[in-house]
PDB file of C-alpha atoms in Angstrom:
ATOM      1  CA  MET A   2      77.731 107.441 108.793  1.00 44.00           C
ATOM      2  CA  LEU A   3      81.335 107.143 109.298  1.00 49.00           C
ATOM      3  CA  GLN A   4      81.678 110.401 111.496  1.00 48.00           C
ATOM      4  CA  ASN A   5      78.845 109.324 114.009  1.00 47.00           C
ATOM      5  CA  HIS A   6      80.619 105.750 114.525  1.00 47.00           C
ATOM      6  CA  PHE A   7      84.092 106.916 114.790  1.00 49.00           C
ATOM      7  CA  THR A   8      84.117 110.505 116.103  1.00 49.00           C
ATOM      8  CA  GLY A   9      83.506 111.240 119.628  1.00 50.00           C
ATOM      9  CA  HIS A  10      85.665 108.523 120.884  1.00 50.00           C
ATOM     10  CA  GLY A  11      88.209 111.169 122.145  1.00 49.00           C
ATOM     11  CA  ASP A  12      88.284 109.657 125.801  1.00 59.00           C
ATOM     12  CA  ASN A  13      91.820 108.635 125.281  1.00 71.00           C
ATOM     13  CA  GLU A  14      94.657 109.952 122.918  1.00 71.00           C
ATOM     14  CA  GLY A  15      94.413 107.816 119.867  1.00 70.00           C
ATOM     15  CA  GLY A  16      90.717 108.589 119.734  1.00 76.00           C
ATOM     16  CA  ARG A  17      91.153 112.207 119.989  1.00 78.00           C
ATOM     17  CA  TYR A  18      94.383 112.131 117.463  1.00 77.00           C
ATOM     18  CA  PHE A  19      91.539 110.388 114.954  1.00 80.00           C
ATOM     19  CA  ASP A  20      89.297 112.658 115.656  1.00 82.00           C
ATOM     20  CA  ARG A  21      91.640 115.674 114.465  1.00 81.00           C
ATOM     21  CA  LEU A  22      92.603 113.501 111.525  1.00 80.00           C
ATOM     22  CA  TYR A  23      89.157 112.821 110.357  1.00 82.00           C
ATOM     23  CA  LYS A  24      87.809 116.444 110.844  1.00 84.00           C
ATOM     24  CA  ASN A  25      90.648 117.941 109.054  1.00 81.00           C
ATOM     25  CA  PHE A  26      91.450 115.606 106.355  1.00 82.00           C
ATOM     26  CA  ASN A  27      88.080 113.717 105.457  1.00 84.00           C
ATOM     27  CA  LYS A  28      87.312 115.721 102.504  1.00 85.00           C
ATOM     28  CA  ASP A  29      90.562 115.644 101.229  1.00 84.00           C
ATOM     29  CA  ILE A  30      90.677 111.630 101.506  1.00 83.00           C
ATOM     30  CA  LYS A  31      87.052 111.255 100.177  1.00 86.00           C
ATOM     31  CA  ASP A  32      88.300 113.402  97.048  1.00 84.00           C
ATOM     32  CA  TYR A  33      91.363 111.524  96.315  1.00 81.00           C
ATOM     33  CA  ALA A  34      89.614 108.280  96.633  1.00 82.00           C
ATOM     34  CA  GLY A  35      87.129 109.479  94.173  1.00 82.00           C
ATOM     35  CA  LYS A  36      89.717 110.068  91.753  1.00 82.00           C
ATOM     36  CA  LEU A  37      91.122 106.539  92.225  1.00 80.00           C
ATOM     37  CA  PHE A  38      87.648 104.662  92.029  1.00 79.00           C
ATOM     38  CA  ARG A  39      86.505 107.180  88.974  1.00 78.00           C
ATOM     39  CA  GLY A  40      82.906 107.486  89.984  1.00 66.00           C
ATOM     40  CA  ASN A  41      82.204 103.861  91.330  1.00 72.00           C
ATOM     41  CA  LYS A  42      80.368 105.101  94.466  1.00 80.00           C
ATOM     42  CA  ALA A  43      79.758 101.558  95.843  1.00 79.00           C
ATOM     43  CA  ASP A  44      83.320 100.380  95.890  1.00 79.00           C
ATOM     44  CA  LYS A  45      84.480 103.720  96.820  1.00 81.00           C
ATOM     45  CA  GLU A  46      82.084 103.499  99.990  1.00 84.00           C
ATOM     46  CA  ASP A  47      83.181 100.273 100.866  1.00 81.00           C
ATOM     47  CA  PHE A  48      86.970 101.211 100.542  1.00 81.00           C
ATOM     48  CA  LEU A  49      86.757 104.299 102.570  1.00 83.00           C
ATOM     49  CA  GLN A  50      85.015 102.322 105.598  1.00 84.00           C
ATOM     50  CA  ASP A  51      87.795  99.870 105.378  1.00 80.00           C
ATOM     51  CA  PHE A  52      90.343 102.613 105.347  1.00 82.00           C
ATOM     52  CA  TYR A  53      88.860 104.602 108.362  1.00 83.00           C
ATOM     53  CA  ILE A  54      88.553 101.433 110.326  1.00 81.00           C
ATOM     54  CA  LYS A  55      92.322 100.793 109.638  1.00 81.00           C
ATOM     55  CA  LEU A  56      92.929 104.434 110.359  1.00 81.00           C
ATOM     56  CA  TYR A  57      91.213 104.290 113.398  1.00 81.00           C
ATOM     57  CA  GLU A  58      93.114 101.228 114.800  1.00 79.00           C
ATOM     58  CA  LEU A  59      96.398 102.697 113.509  1.00 78.00           C
ATOM     59  CA  CYS A  60      95.571 105.526 115.852  1.00 76.00           C
ATOM     60  CA  HIS A  61      94.949 103.478 119.045  1.00 72.00           C
ATOM     61  CA  GLN A  62      98.300 101.839 118.230  1.00 70.00           C
ATOM     62  CA  GLN A  63     100.667 102.804 121.093  1.00 56.00           C
ATOM     63  CA  ASP A  64     103.803 103.695 118.679  1.00 54.00           C
ATOM     64  CA  PHE A  65     101.792 105.704 116.300  1.00 58.00           C
ATOM     65  CA  GLN A  66     103.065 109.207 116.617  1.00 58.00           C
ATOM     66  CA  GLU A  67     101.756 112.212 115.103  1.00 60.00           C
ATOM     67  CA  PHE A  68     103.743 113.192 112.044  1.00 60.00           C
ATOM     68  CA  ARG A  69     104.508 116.755 110.467  1.00 60.00           C
ATOM     69  CA  ASN A  70     102.638 116.115 106.901  1.00 66.00           C
ATOM     70  CA  ALA A  71      99.558 114.476 107.849  1.00 70.00           C
ATOM     71  CA  ARG A  72      97.503 115.188 104.839  1.00 69.00           C
ATOM     72  CA  ALA A  73     100.477 113.694 102.523  1.00 74.00           C
ATOM     73  CA  TYR A  74     100.837 110.682 104.806  1.00 74.00           C
ATOM     74  CA  LEU A  75      96.764 109.945 104.992  1.00 78.00           C
ATOM     75  CA  LEU A  76      96.820 110.461 100.937  1.00 76.00           C
ATOM     76  CA  LYS A  77      99.777 108.037 100.595  1.00 79.00           C
ATOM     77  CA  MET A  78      97.892 105.488 103.025  1.00 79.00           C
ATOM     78  CA  VAL A  79      94.673 105.778 100.866  1.00 81.00           C
ATOM     79  CA  ARG A  80      96.917 105.238  97.602  1.00 80.00           C
ATOM     80  CA  ASN A  81      98.574 101.946  99.111  1.00 80.00           C
ATOM     81  CA  SER A  82      95.389 100.814 100.761  1.00 81.00           C
ATOM     82  CA  TRP A  83      93.790 101.286  97.096  1.00 78.00           C
ATOM     83  CA  LEU A  84      96.573  99.654  95.366  1.00 79.00           C
ATOM     84  CA  ASP A  85      96.062  96.557  97.866  1.00 79.00           C
ATOM     85  CA  TYR A  86      92.417  96.599  97.048  1.00 77.00           C
ATOM     86  CA  GLN A  87      93.219  96.572  93.065  1.00 76.00           C
ATOM     87  CA  GLU A  88      95.416  93.693  93.674  1.00 77.00           C
ATOM     88  CA  SER A  89      92.944  91.581  95.520  1.00 75.00           C
ATOM     89  CA  MET A  90      90.510  92.530  92.756  1.00 73.00           C
ATOM     90  CA  ARG A  91      92.732  91.083  90.196  1.00 75.00           C
ATOM     91  CA  ALA A  92      93.521  87.985  92.196  1.00 75.00           C
ATOM     92  CA  ASN A  93      89.449  87.395  92.689  1.00 72.00           C
ATOM     93  CA  LYS A  94      89.149  88.055  88.866  1.00 75.00           C
ATOM     94  CA  LYS A  95      91.764  85.388  88.018  1.00 76.00           C
ATOM     95  CA  LYS A  96      90.086  83.033  90.405  1.00 75.00           C
ATOM     96  CA  LEU A  97      86.996  83.473  88.342  1.00 71.00           C
ATOM     97  CA  GLU A  98      88.431  83.273  85.045  1.00 75.00           C
ATOM     98  CA  ARG A  99      90.186  79.955  86.347  1.00 76.00           C
ATOM     99  CA  TYR A 100      86.870  78.595  87.491  1.00 72.00           C
ATOM    100  CA  LEU A 101      84.767  79.705  84.121  1.00 70.00           C
ATOM    101  CA  LEU A 102      87.348  77.756  82.107  1.00 74.00           C
ATOM    102  CA  ASP A 103      87.303  74.665  84.301  1.00 73.00           C
ATOM    103  CA  ALA A 104      83.558  74.556  84.095  1.00 69.00           C
ATOM    104  CA  GLY A 105      83.801  75.291  80.413  1.00 69.00           C
ATOM    105  CA  ASP A 106      86.288  72.163  80.073  1.00 69.00           C
ATOM    106  CA  ALA A 107      84.013  70.172  82.230  1.00 67.00           C
ATOM    107  CA  LEU A 108      80.857  70.688  80.259  1.00 62.00           C
ATOM    108  CA  THR A 109      82.607  70.120  77.259  1.00 67.00           C
ATOM    109  CA  ALA A 110      84.037  66.499  78.611  1.00 64.00           C
ATOM    110  CA  THR A 111      80.284  65.618  79.692  1.00 61.00           C
ATOM    111  CA  ASP A 112      78.116  63.361  78.036  1.00 62.00           C
ATOM    112  CA  PHE A 113      74.846  64.810  76.350  1.00 59.00           C
ATOM    113  CA  GLU A 114      72.660  63.007  78.966  1.00 60.00           C
ATOM    114  CA  ASP A 115      74.412  64.755  81.773  1.00 59.00           C
ATOM    115  CA  ILE A 116      73.975  68.292  80.672  1.00 61.00           C
ATOM    116  CA  PRO A 117      71.160  69.842  82.836  1.00 63.00           C
ATOM    117  CA  THR A 118      67.471  69.967  81.007  1.00 68.00           C
ATOM    118  CA  TYR A 119      65.237  72.921  81.302  1.00 68.00           C
ATOM    119  CA  LYS A 120      63.294  70.953  84.065  1.00 73.00           C
ATOM    120  CA  ASP A 121      66.596  70.639  86.092  1.00 70.00           C
ATOM    121  CA  MET A 122      67.090  74.464  85.650  1.00 69.00           C
ATOM    122  CA  LEU A 123      63.415  75.294  86.875  1.00 72.00           C
ATOM    123  CA  LYS A 124      63.901  73.109  90.132  1.00 72.00           C
ATOM    124  CA  LEU A 125      67.216  74.949  90.533  1.00 67.00           C
ATOM    125  CA  ARG A 126      65.492  78.015  90.421  1.00 67.00           C
ATOM    126  CA  SER A 127      62.934  76.853  92.843  1.00 71.00           C
ATOM    127  CA  ALA A 128      65.621  75.683  95.173  1.00 68.00           C
ATOM    128  CA  ALA A 129      67.197  79.085  95.254  1.00 64.00           C
ATOM    129  CA  GLU A 130      63.852  80.876  95.794  1.00 63.00           C
ATOM    130  CA  ASN A 131      62.718  78.651  98.620  1.00 66.00           C
ATOM    131  CA  ALA A 132      66.203  79.547 100.458  1.00 62.00           C
ATOM    132  CA  ILE A 133      65.343  83.338 100.206  1.00 59.00           C
ATOM    133  CA  HIS A 134      62.434  85.100 101.978  1.00 57.00           C
ATOM    134  CA  PRO A 135      59.609  84.844  99.754  1.00 57.00           C
ATOM    135  CA  ILE A 136      58.697  88.620  99.403  1.00 56.00           C
ATOM    136  CA  ARG A 137      62.361  89.645  98.516  1.00 61.00           C
ATOM    137  CA  TRP A 138      63.600  86.772  96.225  1.00 61.00           C
ATOM    138  CA  ARG A 139      62.123  88.151  92.979  1.00 62.00           C
ATOM    139  CA  GLU A 140      63.564  91.719  93.595  1.00 66.00           C
ATOM    140  CA  ILE A 141      67.158  90.443  94.476  1.00 66.00           C
ATOM    141  CA  PHE A 142      67.432  88.164  91.664  1.00 65.00           C
ATOM    142  CA  CYS A 143      66.235  90.707  89.127  1.00 63.00           C
ATOM    143  CA  ALA A 144      68.767  93.333  90.537  1.00 67.00           C
ATOM    144  CA  ILE A 145      71.440  90.681  90.550  1.00 67.00           C
ATOM    145  CA  VAL A 146      70.749  89.714  86.869  1.00 64.00           C
ATOM    146  CA  GLU A 147      70.587  93.579  85.921  1.00 65.00           C
ATOM    147  CA  GLY A 148      74.412  93.804  87.558  1.00 70.00           C
ATOM    148  CA  GLU A 149      73.149  95.941  90.631  1.00 74.00           C
ATOM    149  CA  LYS A 150      75.426  95.908  93.663  1.00 77.00           C
ATOM    150  CA  TYR A 151      74.489  94.945  97.191  1.00 77.00           C
ATOM    151  CA  ALA A 152      74.398  98.372  98.141  1.00 80.00           C
ATOM    152  CA  GLY A 153      72.012  99.568  95.379  1.00 79.00           C
ATOM    153  CA  ILE A 154      69.683  96.520  96.055  1.00 76.00           C
ATOM    154  CA  ALA A 155      69.513  97.216  99.914  1.00 78.00           C
ATOM    155  CA  ALA A 156      68.746 101.167  99.180  1.00 79.00           C
ATOM    156  CA  ARG A 157      66.335 100.438  96.737  1.00 74.00           C
ATOM    157  CA  MET A 158      64.432  97.530  98.875  1.00 74.00           C
ATOM    158  CA  GLY A 159      65.007  99.401 102.494  1.00 76.00           C
ATOM    159  CA  LEU A 160      67.291  96.872 103.701  1.00 77.00           C
ATOM    160  CA  THR A 161      70.701  96.735 105.087  1.00 81.00           C
ATOM    161  CA  SER A 162      73.436  95.561 102.595  1.00 80.00           C
ATOM    162  CA  ASP A 163      74.240  92.643 104.862  1.00 82.00           C
ATOM    163  CA  ILE A 164      70.885  91.107 104.667  1.00 80.00           C
ATOM    164  CA  VAL A 165      71.057  91.292 100.985  1.00 77.00           C
ATOM    165  CA  LYS A 166      74.194  89.552 101.059  1.00 80.00           C
ATOM    166  CA  THR A 167      72.774  86.709 103.560  1.00 81.00           C
ATOM    167  CA  GLN A 168      69.881  86.400 101.481  1.00 76.00           C
ATOM    168  CA  VAL A 169      72.027  85.879  98.223  1.00 75.00           C
ATOM    169  CA  TYR A 170      74.469  83.752 100.136  1.00 78.00           C
ATOM    170  CA  LEU A 171      71.418  81.286 101.176  1.00 74.00           C
ATOM    171  CA  ALA A 172      70.250  81.319  97.583  1.00 71.00           C
ATOM    172  CA  ARG A 173      73.829  80.230  96.359  1.00 72.00           C
ATOM    173  CA  GLN A 174      73.910  77.722  98.864  1.00 76.00           C
ATOM    174  CA  ALA A 175      70.620  76.037  97.970  1.00 70.00           C
ATOM    175  CA  VAL A 176      71.755  76.189  94.777  1.00 68.00           C
ATOM    176  CA  ARG A 177      74.818  74.166  95.216  1.00 73.00           C
ATOM    177  CA  LYS A 178      73.257  71.893  97.478  1.00 74.00           C
ATOM    178  CA  PHE A 179      70.895  70.994  94.646  1.00 68.00           C
ATOM    179  CA  TRP A 180      73.629  70.429  92.246  1.00 68.00           C
ATOM    180  CA  GLU A 181      75.343  68.193  94.815  1.00 72.00           C
ATOM    181  CA  GLU A 182      72.105  66.297  95.252  1.00 69.00           C
ATOM    182  CA  GLN A 183      71.819  65.870  91.180  1.00 62.00           C
ATOM    183  CA  CYS A 184      75.407  64.745  90.977  1.00 56.00           C
ATOM    184  CA  ILE A 185      75.955  67.172  88.412  1.00 51.00           C
TER     185      ILE A 185
END
């Protein structure tokens, strides 16, 4: 997929240079990224797409020159990009933990009457279901509850991961709107 998107753009010097790097070092880059991600295919593929986009843009910068040991330089770029990725994941995890702590504190501080009832939860589910296309909502929610990633859901349903992300976003937006209306 990436090869079709990026290669063949060799009409300028940067494009030709990217073509050469991609054709010569693609296997090494994928193997190294596989070791770094230890079998997590969806994250590895997302990471590689972002990495190749960065490399493509870097090859088109005018001050970017060819270097002697391209393989070592590319693997170093992969490692540094992976470290950046890990740092962003840690930051997101800390935000989530802080959010859960705050939500737990808020829940313990609320009165018993303010805690949502089963009926409220059914209304909440209904609001989320109505935001998603009626054919897809059950499959998407079941897959998310099972812990499946967007790419896996998309592959199973024959959709793109962007469509799945949009559907989940719309459902979450409906849930937030419902909570705001209920003043919870």
